[in-house]
mmCIF file with all atom_site columns, C-alpha atoms in Angstrom:
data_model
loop_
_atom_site.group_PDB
_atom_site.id
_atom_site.type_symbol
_atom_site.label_atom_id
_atom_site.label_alt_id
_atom_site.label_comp_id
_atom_site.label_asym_id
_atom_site.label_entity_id
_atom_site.label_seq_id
_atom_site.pdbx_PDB_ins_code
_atom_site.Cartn_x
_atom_site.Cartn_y
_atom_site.Cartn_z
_atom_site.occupancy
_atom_site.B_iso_or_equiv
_atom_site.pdbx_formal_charge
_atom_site.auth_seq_id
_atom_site.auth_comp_id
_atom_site.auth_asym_id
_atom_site.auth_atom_id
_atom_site.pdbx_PDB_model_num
ATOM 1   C CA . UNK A 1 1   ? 11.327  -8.830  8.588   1.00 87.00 ? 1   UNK A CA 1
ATOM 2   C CA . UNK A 1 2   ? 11.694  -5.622  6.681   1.00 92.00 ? 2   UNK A CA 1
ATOM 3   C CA . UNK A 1 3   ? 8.920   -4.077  3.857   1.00 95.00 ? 3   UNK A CA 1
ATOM 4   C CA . UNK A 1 4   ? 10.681  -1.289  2.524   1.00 95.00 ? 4   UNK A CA 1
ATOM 5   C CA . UNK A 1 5   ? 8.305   1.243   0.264   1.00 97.00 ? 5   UNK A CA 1
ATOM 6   C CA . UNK A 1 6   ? 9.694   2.837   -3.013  1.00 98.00 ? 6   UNK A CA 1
ATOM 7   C CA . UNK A 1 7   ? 8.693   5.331   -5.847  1.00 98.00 ? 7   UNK A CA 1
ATOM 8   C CA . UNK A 1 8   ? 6.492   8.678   -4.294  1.00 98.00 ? 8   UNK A CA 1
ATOM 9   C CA . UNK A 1 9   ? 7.207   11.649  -5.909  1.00 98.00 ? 9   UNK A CA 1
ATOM 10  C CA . UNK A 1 10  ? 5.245   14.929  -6.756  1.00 98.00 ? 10  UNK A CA 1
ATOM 11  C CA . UNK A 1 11  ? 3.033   14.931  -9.712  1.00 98.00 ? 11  UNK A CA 1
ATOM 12  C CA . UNK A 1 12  ? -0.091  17.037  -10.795 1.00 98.00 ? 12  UNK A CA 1
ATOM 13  C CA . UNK A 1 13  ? -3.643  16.096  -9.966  1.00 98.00 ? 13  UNK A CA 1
ATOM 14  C CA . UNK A 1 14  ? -4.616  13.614  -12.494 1.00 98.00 ? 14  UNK A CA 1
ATOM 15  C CA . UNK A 1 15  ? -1.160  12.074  -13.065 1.00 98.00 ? 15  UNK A CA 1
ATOM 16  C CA . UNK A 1 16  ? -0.147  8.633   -11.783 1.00 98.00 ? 16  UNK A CA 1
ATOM 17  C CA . UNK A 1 17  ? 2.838   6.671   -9.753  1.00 98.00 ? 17  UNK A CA 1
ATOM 18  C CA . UNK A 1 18  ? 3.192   3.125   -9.224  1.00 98.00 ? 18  UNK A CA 1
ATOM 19  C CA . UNK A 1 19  ? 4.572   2.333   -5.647  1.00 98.00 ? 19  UNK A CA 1
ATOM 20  C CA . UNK A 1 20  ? 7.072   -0.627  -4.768  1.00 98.00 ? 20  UNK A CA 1
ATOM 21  C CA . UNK A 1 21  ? 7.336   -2.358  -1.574  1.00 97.00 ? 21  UNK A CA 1
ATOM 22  C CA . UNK A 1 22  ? 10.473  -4.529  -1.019  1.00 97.00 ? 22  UNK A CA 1
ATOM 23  C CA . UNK A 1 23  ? 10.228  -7.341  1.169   1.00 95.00 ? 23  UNK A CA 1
ATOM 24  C CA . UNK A 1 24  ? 12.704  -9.686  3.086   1.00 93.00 ? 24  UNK A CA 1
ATOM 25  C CA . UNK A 1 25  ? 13.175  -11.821 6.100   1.00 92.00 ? 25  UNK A CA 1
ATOM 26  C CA . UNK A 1 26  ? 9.969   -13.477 5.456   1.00 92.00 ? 26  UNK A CA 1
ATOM 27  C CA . UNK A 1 27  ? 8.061   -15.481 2.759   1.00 94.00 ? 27  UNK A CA 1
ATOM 28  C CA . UNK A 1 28  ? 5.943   -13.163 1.293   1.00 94.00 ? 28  UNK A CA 1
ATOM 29  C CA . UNK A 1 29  ? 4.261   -15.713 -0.066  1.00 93.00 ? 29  UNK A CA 1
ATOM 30  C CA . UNK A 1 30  ? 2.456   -16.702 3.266   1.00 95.00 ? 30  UNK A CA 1
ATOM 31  C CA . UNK A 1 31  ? 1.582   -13.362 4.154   1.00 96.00 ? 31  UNK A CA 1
ATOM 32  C CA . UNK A 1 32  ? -1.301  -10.328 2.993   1.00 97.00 ? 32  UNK A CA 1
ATOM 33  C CA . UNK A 1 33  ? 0.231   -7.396  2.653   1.00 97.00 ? 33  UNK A CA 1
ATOM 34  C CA . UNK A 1 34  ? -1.276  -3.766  2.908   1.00 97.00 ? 34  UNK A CA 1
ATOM 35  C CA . UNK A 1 35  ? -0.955  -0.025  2.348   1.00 98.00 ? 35  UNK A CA 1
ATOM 36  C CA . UNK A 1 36  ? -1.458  2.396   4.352   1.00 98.00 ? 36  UNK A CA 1
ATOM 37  C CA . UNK A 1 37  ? -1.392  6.626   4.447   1.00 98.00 ? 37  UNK A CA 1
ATOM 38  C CA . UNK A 1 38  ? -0.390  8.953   6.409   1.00 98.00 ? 38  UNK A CA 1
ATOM 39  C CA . UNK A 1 39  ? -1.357  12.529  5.714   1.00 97.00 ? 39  UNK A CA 1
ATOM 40  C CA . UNK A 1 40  ? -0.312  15.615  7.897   1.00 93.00 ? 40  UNK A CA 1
ATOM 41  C CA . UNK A 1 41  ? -1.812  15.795  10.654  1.00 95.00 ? 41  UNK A CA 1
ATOM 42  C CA . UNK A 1 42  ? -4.204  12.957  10.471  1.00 97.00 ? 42  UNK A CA 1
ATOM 43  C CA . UNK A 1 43  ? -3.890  9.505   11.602  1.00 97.00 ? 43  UNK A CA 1
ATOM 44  C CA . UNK A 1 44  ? -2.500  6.579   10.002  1.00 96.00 ? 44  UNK A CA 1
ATOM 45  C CA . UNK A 1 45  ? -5.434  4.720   7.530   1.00 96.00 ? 45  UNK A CA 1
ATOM 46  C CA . UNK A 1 46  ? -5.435  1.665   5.759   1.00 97.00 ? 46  UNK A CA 1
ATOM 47  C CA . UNK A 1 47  ? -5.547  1.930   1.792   1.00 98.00 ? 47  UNK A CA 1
ATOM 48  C CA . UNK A 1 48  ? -5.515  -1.196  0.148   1.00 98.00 ? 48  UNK A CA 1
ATOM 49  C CA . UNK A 1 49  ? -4.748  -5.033  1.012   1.00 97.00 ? 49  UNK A CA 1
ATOM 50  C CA . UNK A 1 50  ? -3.987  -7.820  -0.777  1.00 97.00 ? 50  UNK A CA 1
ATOM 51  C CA . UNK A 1 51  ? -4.235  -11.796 0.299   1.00 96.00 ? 51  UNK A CA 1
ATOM 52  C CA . UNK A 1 52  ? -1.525  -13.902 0.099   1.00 96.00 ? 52  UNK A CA 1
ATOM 53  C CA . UNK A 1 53  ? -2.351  -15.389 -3.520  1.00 94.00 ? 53  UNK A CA 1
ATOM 54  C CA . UNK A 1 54  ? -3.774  -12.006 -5.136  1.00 94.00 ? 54  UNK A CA 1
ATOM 55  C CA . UNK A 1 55  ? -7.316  -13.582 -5.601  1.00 95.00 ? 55  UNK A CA 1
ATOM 56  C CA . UNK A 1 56  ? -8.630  -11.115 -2.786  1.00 95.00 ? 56  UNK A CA 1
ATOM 57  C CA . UNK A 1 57  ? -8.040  -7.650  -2.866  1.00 96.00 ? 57  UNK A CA 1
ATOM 58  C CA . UNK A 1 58  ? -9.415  -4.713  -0.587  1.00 96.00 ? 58  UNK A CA 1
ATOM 59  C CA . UNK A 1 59  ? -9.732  -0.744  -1.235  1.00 97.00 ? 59  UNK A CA 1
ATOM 60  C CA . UNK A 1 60  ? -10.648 2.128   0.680   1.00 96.00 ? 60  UNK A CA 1
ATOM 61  C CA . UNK A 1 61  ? -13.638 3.617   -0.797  1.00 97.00 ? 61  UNK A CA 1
ATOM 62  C CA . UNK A 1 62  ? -11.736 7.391   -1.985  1.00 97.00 ? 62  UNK A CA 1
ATOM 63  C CA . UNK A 1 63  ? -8.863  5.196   -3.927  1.00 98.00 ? 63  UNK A CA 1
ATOM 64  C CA . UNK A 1 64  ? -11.128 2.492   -5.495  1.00 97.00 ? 64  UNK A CA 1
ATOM 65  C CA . UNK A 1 65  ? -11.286 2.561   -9.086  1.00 98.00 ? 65  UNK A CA 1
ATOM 66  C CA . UNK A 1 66  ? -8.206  4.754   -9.211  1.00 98.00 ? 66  UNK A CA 1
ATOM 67  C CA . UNK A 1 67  ? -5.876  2.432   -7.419  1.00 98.00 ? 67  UNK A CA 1
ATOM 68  C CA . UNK A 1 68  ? -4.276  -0.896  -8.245  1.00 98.00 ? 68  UNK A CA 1
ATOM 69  C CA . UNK A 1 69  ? -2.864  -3.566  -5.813  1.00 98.00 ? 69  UNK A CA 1
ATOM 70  C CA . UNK A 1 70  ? -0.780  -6.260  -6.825  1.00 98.00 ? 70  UNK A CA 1
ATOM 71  C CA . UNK A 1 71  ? 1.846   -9.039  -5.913  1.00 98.00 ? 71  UNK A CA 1
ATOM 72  C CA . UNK A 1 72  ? 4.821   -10.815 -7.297  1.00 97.00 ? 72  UNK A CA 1
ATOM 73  C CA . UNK A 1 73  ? 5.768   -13.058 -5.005  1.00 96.00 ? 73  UNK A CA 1
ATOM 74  C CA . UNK A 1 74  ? 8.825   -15.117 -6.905  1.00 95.00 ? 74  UNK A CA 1
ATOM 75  C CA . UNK A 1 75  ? 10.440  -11.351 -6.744  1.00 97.00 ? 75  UNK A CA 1
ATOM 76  C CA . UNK A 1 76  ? 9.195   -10.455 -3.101  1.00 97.00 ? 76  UNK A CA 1
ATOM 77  C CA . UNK A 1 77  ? 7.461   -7.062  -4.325  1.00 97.00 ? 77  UNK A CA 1
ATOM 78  C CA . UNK A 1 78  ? 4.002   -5.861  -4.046  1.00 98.00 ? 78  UNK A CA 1
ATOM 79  C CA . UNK A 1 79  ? 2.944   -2.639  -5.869  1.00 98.00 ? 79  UNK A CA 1
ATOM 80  C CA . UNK A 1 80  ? 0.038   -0.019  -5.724  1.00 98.00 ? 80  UNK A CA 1
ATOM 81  C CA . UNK A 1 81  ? -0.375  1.856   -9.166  1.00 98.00 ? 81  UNK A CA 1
ATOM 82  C CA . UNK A 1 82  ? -1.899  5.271   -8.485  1.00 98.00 ? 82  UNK A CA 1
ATOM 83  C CA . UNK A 1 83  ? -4.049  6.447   -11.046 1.00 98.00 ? 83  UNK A CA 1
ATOM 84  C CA . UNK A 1 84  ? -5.618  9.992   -11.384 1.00 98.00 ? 84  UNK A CA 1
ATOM 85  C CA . UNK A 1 85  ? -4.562  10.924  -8.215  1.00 98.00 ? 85  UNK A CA 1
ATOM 86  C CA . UNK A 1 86  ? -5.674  14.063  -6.290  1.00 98.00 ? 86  UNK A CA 1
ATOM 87  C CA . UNK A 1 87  ? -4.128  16.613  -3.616  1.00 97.00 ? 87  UNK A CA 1
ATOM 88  C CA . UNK A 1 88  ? -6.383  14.366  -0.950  1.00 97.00 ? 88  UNK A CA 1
ATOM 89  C CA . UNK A 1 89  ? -3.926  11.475  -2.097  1.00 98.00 ? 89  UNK A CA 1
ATOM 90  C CA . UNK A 1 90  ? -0.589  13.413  -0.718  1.00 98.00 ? 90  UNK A CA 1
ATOM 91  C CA . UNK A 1 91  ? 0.910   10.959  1.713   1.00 98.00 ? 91  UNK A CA 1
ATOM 92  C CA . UNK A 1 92  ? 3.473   9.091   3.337   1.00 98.00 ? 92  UNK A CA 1
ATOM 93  C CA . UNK A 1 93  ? 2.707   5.777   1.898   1.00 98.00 ? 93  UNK A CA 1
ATOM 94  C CA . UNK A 1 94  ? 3.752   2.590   3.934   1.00 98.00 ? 94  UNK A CA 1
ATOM 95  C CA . UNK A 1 95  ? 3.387   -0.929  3.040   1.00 97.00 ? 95  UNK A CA 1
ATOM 96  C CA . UNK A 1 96  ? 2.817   -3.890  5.821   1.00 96.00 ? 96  UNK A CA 1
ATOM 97  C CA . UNK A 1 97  ? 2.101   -7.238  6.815   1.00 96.00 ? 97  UNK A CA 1
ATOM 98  C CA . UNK A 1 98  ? -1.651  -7.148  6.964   1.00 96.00 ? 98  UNK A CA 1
ATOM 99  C CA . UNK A 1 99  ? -4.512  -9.897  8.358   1.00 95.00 ? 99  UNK A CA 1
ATOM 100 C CA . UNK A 1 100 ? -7.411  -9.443  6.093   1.00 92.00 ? 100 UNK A CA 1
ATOM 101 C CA . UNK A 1 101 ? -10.900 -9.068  7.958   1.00 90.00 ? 101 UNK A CA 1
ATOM 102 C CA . UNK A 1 102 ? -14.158 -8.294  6.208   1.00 86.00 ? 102 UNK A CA 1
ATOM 103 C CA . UNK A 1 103 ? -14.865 -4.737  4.996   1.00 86.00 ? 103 UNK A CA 1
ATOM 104 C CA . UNK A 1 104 ? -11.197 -3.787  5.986   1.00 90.00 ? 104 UNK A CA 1
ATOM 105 C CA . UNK A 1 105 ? -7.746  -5.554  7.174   1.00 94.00 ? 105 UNK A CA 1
ATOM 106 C CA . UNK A 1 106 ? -5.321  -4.839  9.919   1.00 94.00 ? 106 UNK A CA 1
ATOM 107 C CA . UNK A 1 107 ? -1.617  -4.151  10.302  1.00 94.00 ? 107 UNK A CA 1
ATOM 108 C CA . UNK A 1 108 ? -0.104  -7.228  11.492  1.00 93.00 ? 108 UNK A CA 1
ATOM 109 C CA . UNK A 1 109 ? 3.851   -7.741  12.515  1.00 88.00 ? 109 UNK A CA 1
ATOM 110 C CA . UNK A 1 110 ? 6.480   -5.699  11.591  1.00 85.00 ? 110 UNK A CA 1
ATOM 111 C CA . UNK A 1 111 ? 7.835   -2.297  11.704  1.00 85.00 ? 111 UNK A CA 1
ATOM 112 C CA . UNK A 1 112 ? 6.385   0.319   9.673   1.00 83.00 ? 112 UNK A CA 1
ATOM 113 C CA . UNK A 1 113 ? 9.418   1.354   7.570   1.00 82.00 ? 113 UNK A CA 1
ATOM 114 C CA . UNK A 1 114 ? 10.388  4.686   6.316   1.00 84.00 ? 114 UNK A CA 1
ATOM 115 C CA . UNK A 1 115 ? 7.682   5.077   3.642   1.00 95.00 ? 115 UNK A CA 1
ATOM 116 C CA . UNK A 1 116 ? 7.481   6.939   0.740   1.00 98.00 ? 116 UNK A CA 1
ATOM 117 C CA . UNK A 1 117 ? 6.293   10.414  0.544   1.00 98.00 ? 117 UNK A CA 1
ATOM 118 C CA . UNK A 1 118 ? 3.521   11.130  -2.344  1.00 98.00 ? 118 UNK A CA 1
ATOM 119 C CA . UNK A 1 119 ? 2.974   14.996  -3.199  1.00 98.00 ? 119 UNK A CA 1
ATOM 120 C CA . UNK A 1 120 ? 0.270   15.736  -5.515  1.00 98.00 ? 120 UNK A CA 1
ATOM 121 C CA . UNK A 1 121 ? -0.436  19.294  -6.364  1.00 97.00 ? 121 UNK A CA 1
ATOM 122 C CA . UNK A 1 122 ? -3.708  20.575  -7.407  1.00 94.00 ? 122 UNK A CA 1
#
């Protein structure tokens, strides 16, 4: 099982980025799939989910409206566009199996992956 997470960078407040996560060893297709963040010096936090169809998705209240989550299961990816993103946005994005639960959802099996690091400057 690997989910490997793709495309940070450093951009200006207001600009956007459109993460990838690559999965294998699995089929994504039977599986929700989150991200999470991971600022400095703070704990770990869930961002956004998605269920294993796309019908249902979840957002944490600072990112919704300025993030997108979706899937494309015949090419094992799941993305998260970033939209007018702000310095509280800088990151080390991961991507994971996830079990949906109501008003949140919940890192499931798997590593966590290197992640990829989003800078935004203010």
């Amino acid at each position: 099982v690997q989910l490997q997470a793709s495309g940070g960078g450093m951009v200006q407040a207001g600009g956007s980025l459109r993460l990838s996560c690559a999965t294998s060893g699995f089929r994504l297709d039977d599986y929700a799939i989150g991200w999470f963040r991971q600022a400095p010096g703070k704990e770990r936090e869930v961002v956004s989910c998605i269920s294993e169809s796309g019908l249902s998705t979840y957002y944490e209240d600072s990112v919704r409206g300025r993030f997108g989550i979706s899937r494309e299961n015949t090419r094992n990816m799941v993305y998260l566009q970033m939209d007018n993103l702000k310095p509280e946005d800088t990151a080390v994005y991961y991507c994971a199996v996830v079990k949906l639960r109501v008003g949140t959802c919940l890192k499931d099996f798997g590593s966590w992956g290197q992640g990829t690091l989003v800078t935004v400057s203010s």
